[in-house]
CSV table of C-alpha atoms in Angstrom, one decimal:
chain,number,residue,atom,x,y,z
A,1,MET,CA,-12.2,-12.0,4.9
A,2,PRO,CA,-10.8,-10.2,1.9
A,3,SER,CA,-13.0,-8.1,-0.4
A,4,ILE,CA,-12.1,-9.1,-3.9
A,5,THR,CA,-13.3,-6.5,-6.6
A,6,PRO,CA,-13.4,-7.2,-10.2
A,7,ASP,CA,-10.4,-5.1,-10.4
A,8,ASP,CA,-8.4,-7.2,-8.2
A,9,ASP,CA,-5.9,-7.8,-10.7
A,10,VAL,CA,-5.1,-4.1,-11.1
A,11,PHE,CA,-4.9,-3.4,-7.6
A,12,ARG,CA,-2.4,-6.2,-7.0
A,13,HIS,CA,-0.6,-5.0,-10.2
A,14,LEU,CA,-0.3,-1.6,-8.6
A,15,SER,CA,0.5,-2.5,-5.2
A,16,LEU,CA,3.3,-5.0,-6.4
A,17,THR,CA,4.7,-2.3,-8.8
A,18,TYR,CA,5.2,-0.2,-5.5
A,19,SER,CA,6.6,-3.0,-3.4
A,20,GLN,CA,9.0,-4.3,-5.9
A,21,ASN,CA,10.5,-0.9,-6.6
A,22,HIS,CA,11.2,-0.3,-2.7
A,23,GLY,CA,14.3,-1.2,-1.3
A,24,SER,CA,12.9,-3.7,1.3
A,25,MET,CA,9.0,-3.7,1.2
A,26,TYR,CA,9.1,-6.6,-1.4
A,27,ARG,CA,10.7,-9.0,1.3
A,28,GLY,CA,7.4,-8.8,3.4
A,29,GLU,CA,9.3,-8.6,6.4
A,30,ALA,CA,7.1,-7.8,9.8
A,31,CYS,CA,7.9,-4.5,11.5
A,32,SER,CA,7.9,-6.5,14.9
A,33,ALA,CA,7.1,-10.1,16.0
A,34,SER,CA,3.7,-8.7,17.2
A,35,GLN,CA,2.7,-7.6,13.7
A,36,PRO,CA,2.1,-9.7,10.5
A,37,GLY,CA,4.5,-9.8,7.5
A,38,PHE,CA,2.9,-9.6,4.1
A,39,LYS,CA,3.8,-11.8,1.1
A,40,ASN,CA,5.7,-9.7,-1.4
A,41,GLY,CA,5.0,-6.8,0.9
A,42,ILE,CA,1.4,-6.3,0.0
A,43,THR,CA,-2.0,-7.2,1.6
A,44,ASN,CA,-5.8,-6.8,0.8
A,45,GLY,CA,-6.6,-4.4,3.3
A,46,ALA,CA,-9.8,-6.2,4.5
A,47,GLU,CA,-7.6,-9.2,5.2
A,48,TRP,CA,-5.4,-7.0,7.6
A,49,TYR,CA,-8.2,-5.1,9.4
A,50,PRO,CA,-12.0,-4.7,8.7
A,51,LEU,CA,-13.1,-1.1,8.0
A,52,THR,CA,-16.8,-0.3,7.2
A,53,GLY,CA,-17.6,2.9,5.5
A,54,GLY,CA,-14.2,4.1,4.3
A,55,MET,CA,-13.5,6.5,1.5
A,56,GLN,CA,-11.8,4.0,-0.6
A,57,ASP,CA,-15.0,1.7,-0.8
A,58,PHE,CA,-17.1,4.7,-1.5
A,59,ASN,CA,-15.1,6.2,-4.2
A,60,TYR,CA,-14.7,2.6,-5.9
A,61,VAL,CA,-18.3,1.9,-5.7
A,62,TRP,CA,-19.9,5.1,-6.5
A,63,ASN,CA,-17.4,6.9,-8.7
A,64,GLY,CA,-15.3,4.2,-10.0
A,65,CYS,CA,-12.0,5.7,-8.5
A,66,MET,CA,-9.4,3.1,-7.4
A,67,GLU,CA,-7.3,3.9,-4.4
A,68,ILE,CA,-4.8,2.0,-2.6
A,69,THR,CA,-3.3,2.7,0.9
A,70,ILE,CA,0.5,2.7,1.2
A,71,GLU,CA,2.2,2.3,4.5
A,72,LEU,CA,5.5,4.2,4.1
A,73,SER,CA,7.3,2.9,7.2
A,74,CYS,CA,6.5,0.7,10.4
A,75,CYS,CA,6.7,4.0,12.4
A,76,LYS,CA,3.2,5.6,12.5
A,77,TYR,CA,4.5,8.9,13.6
A,78,PRO,CA,8.0,9.4,12.6
A,79,SER,CA,10.0,12.3,13.9
A,80,ALA,CA,10.7,15.2,11.6
A,81,GLU,CA,14.3,14.4,11.2
A,82,ASN,CA,13.4,11.1,9.8
A,83,LEU,CA,11.2,12.3,7.2
A,84,GLU,CA,13.8,12.9,4.5
A,85,HIS,CA,14.9,9.2,4.9
A,86,TYR,CA,11.4,8.0,4.3
A,87,TRP,CA,11.0,10.3,1.2
A,88,LYS,CA,14.3,8.7,-0.3
A,89,GLU,CA,13.3,5.4,0.6
A,90,ASN,CA,9.9,5.5,-0.9
A,91,GLN,CA,10.6,8.1,-3.9
A,92,VAL,CA,11.4,5.5,-6.7
A,93,ALA,CA,8.5,3.2,-5.7
A,94,SER,CA,6.0,6.1,-5.7
A,95,SER,CA,7.1,7.4,-9.0
A,96,SER,CA,6.9,3.9,-10.5
A,97,VAL,CA,3.2,3.6,-9.7
A,98,ARG,CA,2.4,7.4,-10.7
A,99,LEU,CA,3.7,6.4,-14.1
A,100,ARG,CA,1.2,3.5,-14.3
A,101,THR,CA,-1.9,5.6,-13.5
A,102,THR,CA,-3.8,8.4,-14.9
A,103,CYS,CA,-6.0,11.1,-13.1
């Protein structure tokens, strides 16, 4: 069951900003037949898999800090020779989110 926060619209906006500025993420295609695809390339993390006691929840509840997780590729442990490809694939999307946030 997803955890909806009072800032859900902001979380969705930032996530969609990333997804829409990525070459393929917005299509929401699954990495394989055994994995889910996500509408517009985004999901609420609790809807994907439950996690209790994570830093994102702690920082949000106790410090008011908003964090999102970005899965850069389908491969959890890419080889070193693929890192430049993943950087190029995610560079514009990453910059587009950074331009909409402050620290």
